[in-house]
Short mmCIF file of C-alpha atoms and ligand atoms in Angstrom, two decimals:
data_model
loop_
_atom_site.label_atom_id
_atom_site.label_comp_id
_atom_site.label_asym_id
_atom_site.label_seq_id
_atom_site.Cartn_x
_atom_site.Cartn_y
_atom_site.Cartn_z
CA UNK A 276 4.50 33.88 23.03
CA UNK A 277 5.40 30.45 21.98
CA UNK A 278 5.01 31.00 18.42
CA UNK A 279 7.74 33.28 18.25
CA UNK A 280 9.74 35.93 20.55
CA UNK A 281 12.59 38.39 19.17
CA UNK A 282 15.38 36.39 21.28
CA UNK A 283 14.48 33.39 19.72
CA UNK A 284 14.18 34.82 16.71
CA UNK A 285 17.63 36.27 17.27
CA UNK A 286 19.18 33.11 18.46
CA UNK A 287 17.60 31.23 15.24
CA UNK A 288 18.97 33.67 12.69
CA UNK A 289 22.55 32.99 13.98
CA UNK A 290 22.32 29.50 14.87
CA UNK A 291 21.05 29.58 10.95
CA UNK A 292 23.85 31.74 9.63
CA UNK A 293 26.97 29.63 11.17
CA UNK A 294 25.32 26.82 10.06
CA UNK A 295 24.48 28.18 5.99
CA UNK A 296 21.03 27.03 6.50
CA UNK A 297 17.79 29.26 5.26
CA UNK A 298 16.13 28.92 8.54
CA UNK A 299 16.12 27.56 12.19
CA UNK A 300 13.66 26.82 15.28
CA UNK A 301 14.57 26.83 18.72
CA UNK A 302 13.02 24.44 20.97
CA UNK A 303 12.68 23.18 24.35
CA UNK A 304 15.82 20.52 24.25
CA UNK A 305 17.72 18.25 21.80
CA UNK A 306 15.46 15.23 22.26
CA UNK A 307 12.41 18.06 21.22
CA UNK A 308 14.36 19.31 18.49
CA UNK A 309 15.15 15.69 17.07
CA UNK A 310 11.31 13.98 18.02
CA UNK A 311 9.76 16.78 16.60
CA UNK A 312 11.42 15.98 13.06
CA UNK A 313 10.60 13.16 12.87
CA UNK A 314 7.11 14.01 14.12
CA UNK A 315 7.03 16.64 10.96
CA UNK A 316 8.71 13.95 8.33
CA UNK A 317 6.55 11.44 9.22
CA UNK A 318 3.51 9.65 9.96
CA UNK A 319 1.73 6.35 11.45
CA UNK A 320 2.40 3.71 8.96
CA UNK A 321 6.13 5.36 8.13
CA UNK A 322 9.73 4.17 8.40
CA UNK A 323 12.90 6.33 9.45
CA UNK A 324 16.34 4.87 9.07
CA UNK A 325 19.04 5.49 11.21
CA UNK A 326 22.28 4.42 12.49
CA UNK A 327 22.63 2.17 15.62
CA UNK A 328 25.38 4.51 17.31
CA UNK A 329 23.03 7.11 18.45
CA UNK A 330 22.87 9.36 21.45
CA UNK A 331 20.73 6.39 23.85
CA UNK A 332 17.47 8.43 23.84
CA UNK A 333 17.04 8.80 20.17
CA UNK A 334 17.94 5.26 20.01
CA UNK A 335 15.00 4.59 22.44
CA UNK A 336 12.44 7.11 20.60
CA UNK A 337 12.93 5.19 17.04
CA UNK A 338 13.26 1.79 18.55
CA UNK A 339 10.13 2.03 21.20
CA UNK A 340 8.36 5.25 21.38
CA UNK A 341 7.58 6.04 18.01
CA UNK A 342 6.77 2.35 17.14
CA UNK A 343 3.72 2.73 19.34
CA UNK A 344 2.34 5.39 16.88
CA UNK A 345 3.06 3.70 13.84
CA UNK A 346 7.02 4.78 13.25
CA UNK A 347 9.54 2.82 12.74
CA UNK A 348 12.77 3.03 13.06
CA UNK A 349 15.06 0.58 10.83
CA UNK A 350 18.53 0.56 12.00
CA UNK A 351 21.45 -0.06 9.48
CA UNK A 352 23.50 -3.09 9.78
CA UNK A 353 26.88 -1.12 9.15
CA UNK A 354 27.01 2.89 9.11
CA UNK A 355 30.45 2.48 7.70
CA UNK A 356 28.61 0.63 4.27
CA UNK A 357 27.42 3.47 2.74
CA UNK A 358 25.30 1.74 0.45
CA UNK A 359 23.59 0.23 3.44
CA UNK A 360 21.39 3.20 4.19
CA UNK A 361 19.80 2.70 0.80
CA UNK A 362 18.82 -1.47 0.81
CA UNK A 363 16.58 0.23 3.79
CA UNK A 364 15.35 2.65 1.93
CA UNK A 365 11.19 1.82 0.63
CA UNK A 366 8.52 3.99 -0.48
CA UNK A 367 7.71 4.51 2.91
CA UNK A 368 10.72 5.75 4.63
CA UNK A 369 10.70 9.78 5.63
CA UNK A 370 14.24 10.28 6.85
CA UNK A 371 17.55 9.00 6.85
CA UNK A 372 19.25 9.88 10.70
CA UNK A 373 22.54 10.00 11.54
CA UNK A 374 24.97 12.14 13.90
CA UNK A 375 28.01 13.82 12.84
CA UNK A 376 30.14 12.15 15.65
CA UNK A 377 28.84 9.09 17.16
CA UNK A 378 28.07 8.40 20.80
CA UNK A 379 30.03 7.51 22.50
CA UNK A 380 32.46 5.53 20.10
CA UNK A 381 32.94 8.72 18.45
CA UNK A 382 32.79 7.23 14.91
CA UNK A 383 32.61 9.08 11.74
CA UNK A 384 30.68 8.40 8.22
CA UNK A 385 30.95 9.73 5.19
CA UNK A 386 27.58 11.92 5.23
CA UNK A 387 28.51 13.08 1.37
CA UNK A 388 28.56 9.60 -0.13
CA UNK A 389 25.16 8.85 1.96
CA UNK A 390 23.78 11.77 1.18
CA UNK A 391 23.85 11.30 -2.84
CA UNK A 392 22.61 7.88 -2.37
CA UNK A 393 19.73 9.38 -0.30
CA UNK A 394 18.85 11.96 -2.52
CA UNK A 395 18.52 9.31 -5.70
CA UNK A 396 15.19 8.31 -3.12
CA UNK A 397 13.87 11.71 -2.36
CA UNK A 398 14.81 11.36 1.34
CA UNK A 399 15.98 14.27 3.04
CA UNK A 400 18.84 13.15 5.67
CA UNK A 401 18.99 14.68 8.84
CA UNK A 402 21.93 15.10 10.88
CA UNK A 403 22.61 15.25 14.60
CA UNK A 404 25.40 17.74 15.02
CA UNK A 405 25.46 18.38 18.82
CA UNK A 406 29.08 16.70 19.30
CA UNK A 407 30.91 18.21 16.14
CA UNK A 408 28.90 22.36 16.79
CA UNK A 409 29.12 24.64 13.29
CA UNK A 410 32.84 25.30 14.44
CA UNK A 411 33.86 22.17 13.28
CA UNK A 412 31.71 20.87 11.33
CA UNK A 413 29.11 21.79 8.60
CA UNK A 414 25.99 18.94 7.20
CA UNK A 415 24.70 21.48 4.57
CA UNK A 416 28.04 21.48 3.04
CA UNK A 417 27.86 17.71 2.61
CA UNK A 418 24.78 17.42 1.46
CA UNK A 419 22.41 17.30 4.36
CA UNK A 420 19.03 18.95 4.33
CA UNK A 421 18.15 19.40 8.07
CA UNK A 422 20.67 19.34 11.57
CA UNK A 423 19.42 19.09 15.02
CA UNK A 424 21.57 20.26 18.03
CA UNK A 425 21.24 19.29 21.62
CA UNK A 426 21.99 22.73 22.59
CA UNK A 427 22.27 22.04 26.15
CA UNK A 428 26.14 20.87 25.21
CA UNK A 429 28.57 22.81 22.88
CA UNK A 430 26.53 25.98 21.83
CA UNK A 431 25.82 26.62 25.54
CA UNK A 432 28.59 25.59 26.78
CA UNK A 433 28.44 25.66 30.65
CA UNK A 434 25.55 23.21 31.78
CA UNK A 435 23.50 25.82 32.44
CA UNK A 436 20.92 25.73 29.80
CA UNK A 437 18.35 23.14 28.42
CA UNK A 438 17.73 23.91 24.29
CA UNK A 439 17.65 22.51 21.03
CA UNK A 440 17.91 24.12 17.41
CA UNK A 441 16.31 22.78 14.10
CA UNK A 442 17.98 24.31 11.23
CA UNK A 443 16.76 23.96 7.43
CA UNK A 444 19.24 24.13 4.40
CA UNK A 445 16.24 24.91 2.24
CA UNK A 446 15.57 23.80 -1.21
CA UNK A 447 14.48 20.16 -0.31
CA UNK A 448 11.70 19.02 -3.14
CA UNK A 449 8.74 18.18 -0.28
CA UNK A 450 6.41 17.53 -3.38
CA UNK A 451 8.25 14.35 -4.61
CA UNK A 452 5.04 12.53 -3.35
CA UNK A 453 6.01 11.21 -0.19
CA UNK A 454 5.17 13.88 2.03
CA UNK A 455 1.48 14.30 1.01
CA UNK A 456 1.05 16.37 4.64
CA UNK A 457 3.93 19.06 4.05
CA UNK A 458 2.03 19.45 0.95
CA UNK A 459 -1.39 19.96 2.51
CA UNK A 460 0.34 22.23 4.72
CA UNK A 461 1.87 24.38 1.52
CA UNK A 462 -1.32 24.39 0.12
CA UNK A 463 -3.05 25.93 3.49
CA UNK A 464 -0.55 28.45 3.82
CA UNK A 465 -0.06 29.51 0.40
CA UNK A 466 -2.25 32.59 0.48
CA UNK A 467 -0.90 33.85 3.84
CA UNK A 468 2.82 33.47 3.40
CA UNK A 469 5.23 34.70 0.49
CA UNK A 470 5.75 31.98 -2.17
CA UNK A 471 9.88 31.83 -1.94
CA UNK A 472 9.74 32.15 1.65
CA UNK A 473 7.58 29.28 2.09
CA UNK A 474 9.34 26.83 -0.20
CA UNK A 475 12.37 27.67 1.15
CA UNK A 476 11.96 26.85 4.31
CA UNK A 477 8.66 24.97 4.23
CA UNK A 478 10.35 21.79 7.25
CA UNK A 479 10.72 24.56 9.53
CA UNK A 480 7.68 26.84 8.62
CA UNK A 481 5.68 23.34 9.37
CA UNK A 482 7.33 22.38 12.27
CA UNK A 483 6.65 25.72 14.02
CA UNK A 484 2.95 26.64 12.99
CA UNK A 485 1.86 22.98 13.85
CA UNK A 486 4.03 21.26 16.06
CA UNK A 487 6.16 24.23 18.26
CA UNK A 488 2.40 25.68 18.64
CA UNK A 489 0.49 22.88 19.33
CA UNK A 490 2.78 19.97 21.33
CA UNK A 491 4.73 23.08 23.15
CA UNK A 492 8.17 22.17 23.24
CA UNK A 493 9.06 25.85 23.06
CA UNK A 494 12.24 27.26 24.26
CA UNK A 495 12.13 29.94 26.77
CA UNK A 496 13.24 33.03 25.96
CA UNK A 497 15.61 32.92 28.65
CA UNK A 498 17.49 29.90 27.68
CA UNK A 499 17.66 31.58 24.30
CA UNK A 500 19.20 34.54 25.96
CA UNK A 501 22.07 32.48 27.34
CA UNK A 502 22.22 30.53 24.61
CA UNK A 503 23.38 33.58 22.22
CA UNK A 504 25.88 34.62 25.33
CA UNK A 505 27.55 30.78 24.48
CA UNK A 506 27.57 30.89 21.06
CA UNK A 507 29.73 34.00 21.50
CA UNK A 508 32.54 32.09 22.92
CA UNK A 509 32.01 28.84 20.72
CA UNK A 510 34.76 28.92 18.82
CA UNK A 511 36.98 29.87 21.53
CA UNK A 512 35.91 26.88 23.56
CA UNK A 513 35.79 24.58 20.36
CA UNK A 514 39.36 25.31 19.86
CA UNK A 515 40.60 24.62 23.00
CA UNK A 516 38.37 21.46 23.90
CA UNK A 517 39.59 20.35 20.94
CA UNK A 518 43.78 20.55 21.66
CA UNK A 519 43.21 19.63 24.93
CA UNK A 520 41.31 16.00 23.78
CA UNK A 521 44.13 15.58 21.49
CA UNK A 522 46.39 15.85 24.11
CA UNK A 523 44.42 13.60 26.15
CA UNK A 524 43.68 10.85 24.27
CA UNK A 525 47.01 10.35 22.83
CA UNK A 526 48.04 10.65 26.47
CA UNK A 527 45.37 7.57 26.98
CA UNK A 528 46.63 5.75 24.01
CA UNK A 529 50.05 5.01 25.51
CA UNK A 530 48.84 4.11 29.07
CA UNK A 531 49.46 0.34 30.21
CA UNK A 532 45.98 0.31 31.75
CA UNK A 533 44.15 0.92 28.95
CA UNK A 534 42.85 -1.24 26.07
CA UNK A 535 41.47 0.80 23.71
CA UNK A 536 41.11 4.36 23.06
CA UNK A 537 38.27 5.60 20.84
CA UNK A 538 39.02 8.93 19.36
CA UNK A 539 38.89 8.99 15.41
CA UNK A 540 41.51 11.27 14.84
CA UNK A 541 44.16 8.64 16.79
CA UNK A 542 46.31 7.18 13.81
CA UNK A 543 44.76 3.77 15.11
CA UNK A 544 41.06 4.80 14.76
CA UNK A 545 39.10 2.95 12.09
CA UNK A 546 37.61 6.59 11.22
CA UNK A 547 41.05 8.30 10.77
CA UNK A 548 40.62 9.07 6.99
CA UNK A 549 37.27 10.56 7.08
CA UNK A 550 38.30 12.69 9.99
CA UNK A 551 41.34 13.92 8.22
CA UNK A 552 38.61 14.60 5.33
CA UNK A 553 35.59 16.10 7.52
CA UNK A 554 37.47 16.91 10.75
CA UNK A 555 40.21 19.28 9.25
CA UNK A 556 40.11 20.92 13.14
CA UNK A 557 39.73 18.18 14.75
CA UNK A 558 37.08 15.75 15.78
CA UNK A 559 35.67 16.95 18.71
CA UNK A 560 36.40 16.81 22.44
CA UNK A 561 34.78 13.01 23.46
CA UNK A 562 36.47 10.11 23.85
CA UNK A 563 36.28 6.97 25.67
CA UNK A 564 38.31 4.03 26.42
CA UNK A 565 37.94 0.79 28.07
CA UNK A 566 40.03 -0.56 30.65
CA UNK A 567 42.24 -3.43 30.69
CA UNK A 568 40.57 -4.00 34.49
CA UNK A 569 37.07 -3.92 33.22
CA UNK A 570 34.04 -2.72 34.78
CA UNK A 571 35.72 -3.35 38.31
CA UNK A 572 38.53 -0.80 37.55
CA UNK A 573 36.06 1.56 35.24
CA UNK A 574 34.62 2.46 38.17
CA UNK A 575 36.99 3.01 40.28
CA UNK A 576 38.34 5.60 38.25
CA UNK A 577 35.42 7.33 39.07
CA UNK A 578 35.39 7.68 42.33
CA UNK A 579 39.38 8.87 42.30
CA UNK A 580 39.04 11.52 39.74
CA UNK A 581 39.06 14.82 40.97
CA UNK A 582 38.75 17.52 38.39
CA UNK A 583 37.27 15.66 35.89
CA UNK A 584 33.38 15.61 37.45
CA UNK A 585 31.33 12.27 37.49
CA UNK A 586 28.24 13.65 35.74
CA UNK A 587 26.38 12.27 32.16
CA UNK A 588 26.31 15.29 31.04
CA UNK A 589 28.73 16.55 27.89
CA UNK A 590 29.93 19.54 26.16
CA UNK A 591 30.54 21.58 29.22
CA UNK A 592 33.29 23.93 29.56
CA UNK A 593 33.97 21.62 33.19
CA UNK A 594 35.96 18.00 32.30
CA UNK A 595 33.54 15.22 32.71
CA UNK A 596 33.62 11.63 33.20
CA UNK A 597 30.73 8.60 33.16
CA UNK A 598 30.36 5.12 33.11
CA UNK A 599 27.72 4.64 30.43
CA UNK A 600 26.96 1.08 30.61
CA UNK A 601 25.21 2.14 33.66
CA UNK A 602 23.96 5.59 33.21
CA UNK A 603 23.03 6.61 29.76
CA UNK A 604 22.75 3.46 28.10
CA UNK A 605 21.57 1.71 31.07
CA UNK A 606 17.93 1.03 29.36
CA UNK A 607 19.37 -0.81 26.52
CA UNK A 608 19.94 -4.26 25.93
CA UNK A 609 23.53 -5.45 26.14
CA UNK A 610 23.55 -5.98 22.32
CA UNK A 611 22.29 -2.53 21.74
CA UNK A 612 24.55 -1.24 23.66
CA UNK A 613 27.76 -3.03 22.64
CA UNK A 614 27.02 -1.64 18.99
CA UNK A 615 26.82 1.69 19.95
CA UNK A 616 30.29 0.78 21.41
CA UNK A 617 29.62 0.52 24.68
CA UNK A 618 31.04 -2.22 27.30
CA UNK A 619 31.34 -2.56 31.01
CA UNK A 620 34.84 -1.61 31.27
CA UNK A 621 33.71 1.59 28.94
CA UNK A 622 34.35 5.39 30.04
CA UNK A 623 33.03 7.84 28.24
CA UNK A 624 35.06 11.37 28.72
CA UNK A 625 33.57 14.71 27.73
CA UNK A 626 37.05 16.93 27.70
CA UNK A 627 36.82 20.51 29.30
CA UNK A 628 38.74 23.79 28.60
CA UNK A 629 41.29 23.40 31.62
CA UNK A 630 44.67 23.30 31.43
CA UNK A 631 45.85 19.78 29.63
CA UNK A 632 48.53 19.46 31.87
CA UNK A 633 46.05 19.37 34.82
CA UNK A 634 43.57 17.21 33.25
CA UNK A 635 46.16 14.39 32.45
CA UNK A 636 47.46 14.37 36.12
CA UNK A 637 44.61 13.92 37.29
CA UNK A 638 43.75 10.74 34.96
CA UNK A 639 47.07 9.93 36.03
CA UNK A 640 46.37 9.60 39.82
CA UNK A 641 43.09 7.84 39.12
CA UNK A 642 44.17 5.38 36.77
CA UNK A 643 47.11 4.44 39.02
CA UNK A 644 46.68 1.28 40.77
CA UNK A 645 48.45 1.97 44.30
C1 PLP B 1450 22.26 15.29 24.80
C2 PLP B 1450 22.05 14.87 23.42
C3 PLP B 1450 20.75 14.86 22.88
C4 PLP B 1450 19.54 15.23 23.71
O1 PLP B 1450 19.54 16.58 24.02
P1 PLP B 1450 18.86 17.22 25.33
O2 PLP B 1450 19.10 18.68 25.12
O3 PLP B 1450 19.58 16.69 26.52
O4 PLP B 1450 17.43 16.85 25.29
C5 PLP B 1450 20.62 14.50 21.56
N1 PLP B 1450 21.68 14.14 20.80
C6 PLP B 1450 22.94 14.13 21.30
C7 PLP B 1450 24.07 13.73 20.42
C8 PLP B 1450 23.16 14.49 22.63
O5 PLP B 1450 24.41 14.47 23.12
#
């Protein structure tokens, strides 16, 4: 039943455990996992800040869909200020939103510093882990109180599965007097579930009694079923994504045809001391560059590529490779877009578990110019 099911349940518990949180819902994809947060934090007349460098359709939820029910969402000026999340802050605002590793710049913030700041307001922050996955990276240990997943990358692992995972820390004060609703919802519950149990993990108790049950983003058991059968290998795959990007982008780095390489653990990157701080293993397996031939020769790497697939997708155990400016950021304006990092002579590459060797001739052959 949609309410609950034992493989959920068992893909929740361990989703939960790798992550040190108290609890976890599955649900029917990231973007349910991440709307349906917000949906829980907050209501019409409410205000969720968030960084502009977000995956393009939670950019597009907290900049037009949730405006036309009374959200908004107030985007800060520079993630990299971390004093900037708070000047947003007022006594209306339900969530600070960030991810773990940007998308598709792949830039890193220092979630510990913003997450003191956001805690002097009584904000939880949540955290968009998809790109980073428990293996390399942990929000609760940094102070952040809830992480969504787009499981349909990392955890799965082979493009096979649609999912997304909500996972509570716990221990959040809801009665601080700006969520008046979780409260109501303590209050009706408090006779019908045990007292610890329900402060503890009173965000995801919420989120599945009112909102899994009654908007129906559910994930099938089935997808929960493959989902454990990824998880299994996670680490494996992390590991190996991870050298292999390395490998890759420093590869990139020294090729005359590119300008710019975006990977934060390059000794170049902007982001290289928090990644040597929060990245210990390595920052992930994304990385994109722009091209000294611009959107012209962007695309033409595209078409020569051969193992590396041309597909928006990311996360899979395959190499892929996508022109964002006119795929998954296609909706957004030009400015938007260039401050999530991405121009017309932008790639975006989602690094696979091949050999490296392989991958980089075929960049190679596609990036050559004859
Ligand atoms: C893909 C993605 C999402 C959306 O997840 P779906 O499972 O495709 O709905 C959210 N956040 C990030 C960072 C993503 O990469």
């Amino acid at each position: 039943m949609r309410f609950s099911n034992p493989t959920n349940a068992a893909l929740e518990k361990r989703i939960a455990s790798l992550e040190g949180g108290a609890a976890a819902l599955a649900m029917a994809s990231g973007t349910a996992a991440i709307s349906n947060t917000f949906l829980n934090l907050a209501r019409s007349g409410d205000e969720i800040v968030a960084v502009k460098t977000l995956y393009g359709g939670s950019t597009t939820l907290l900049s037009s869909i949730l405006p036309q029910y009374g959200i908004t969402g107030k985007f800060v000026e520079d993630e990299n200020d971390v004093s900037a999340y708070e000047r947003l802050i007022t006594d209306k605002t339900k969530a600070v939103y960030l991810e773990s590793l940007g998308n598709p710049g792949m830039n890193v913030v220092d979630i510990e510093e913003i997450a003191k700041r956001v805690h002097r307001h009584g904000v939880p922050l949540v955290v968009d882990n998809t790109f980073a996955t428990p293996y390399l990276l942990r929000p609760f240990d940094y102070g952040a109180d809830i992480v969504c997943y787009s499981a349909t990358k990392y955890l799965g692992g082979h493009g096979t599965v649609i999912g997304g995972l909500v996972v509570e820390k716990g221990g959040f004060d809801y009665f601080n007097g700006r969520f008046p609703q979780i409260e109501q919802f303590y209050r009706d519950y408090q006779d019908s579930i045990p007292e610890d149990e329900l402060r503890q993990t009173l965000f995801t108790k919420r989120l599945r009694i009112v909102y899994l049950t009654d908007l129906g983003a559910h994930m099938s058991p089935m997808q929960a079923f493959f989902l454990l059968q990824g998880i299994e290998t996670l680490s494996l795959r992390m590991e190996r994504h991870t050298q292999n990007a390395r490998q890759i982008a420093s590869y990139l780095a020294g090729h005359p045809a590119i300008k710019e390489v975006s990977y934060p653990e390059l000794p170049q990157s902007p982001y290289y001391g928090l990644t040597q701080r929060y990245f210990p293993r390595g920052p992930g397996a994304i990385l994109s560059v722009r091209l000294k031939g611009g959107r012209d020769a962007a695309l033409a790497v595209l078409k020569k590529v051969r193992i590396f697939d041309y597909m928006v997708n990311v996360g899979d155990a395959k190499s892929l490779i996508v022109h964002p400016a006119s795929s998954t950021h296609f909706s957004q304006s030009p400015v938007m877009r260039e401050a999530a990092g991405v121009y017309d002579d932008t790639l975006r590459l989602s690094v696979g578990i091949e050999d490296a060797a392989d991958l980089i001739a075929d960049l190679e052959q596609a990036l050559d110019e004859g």
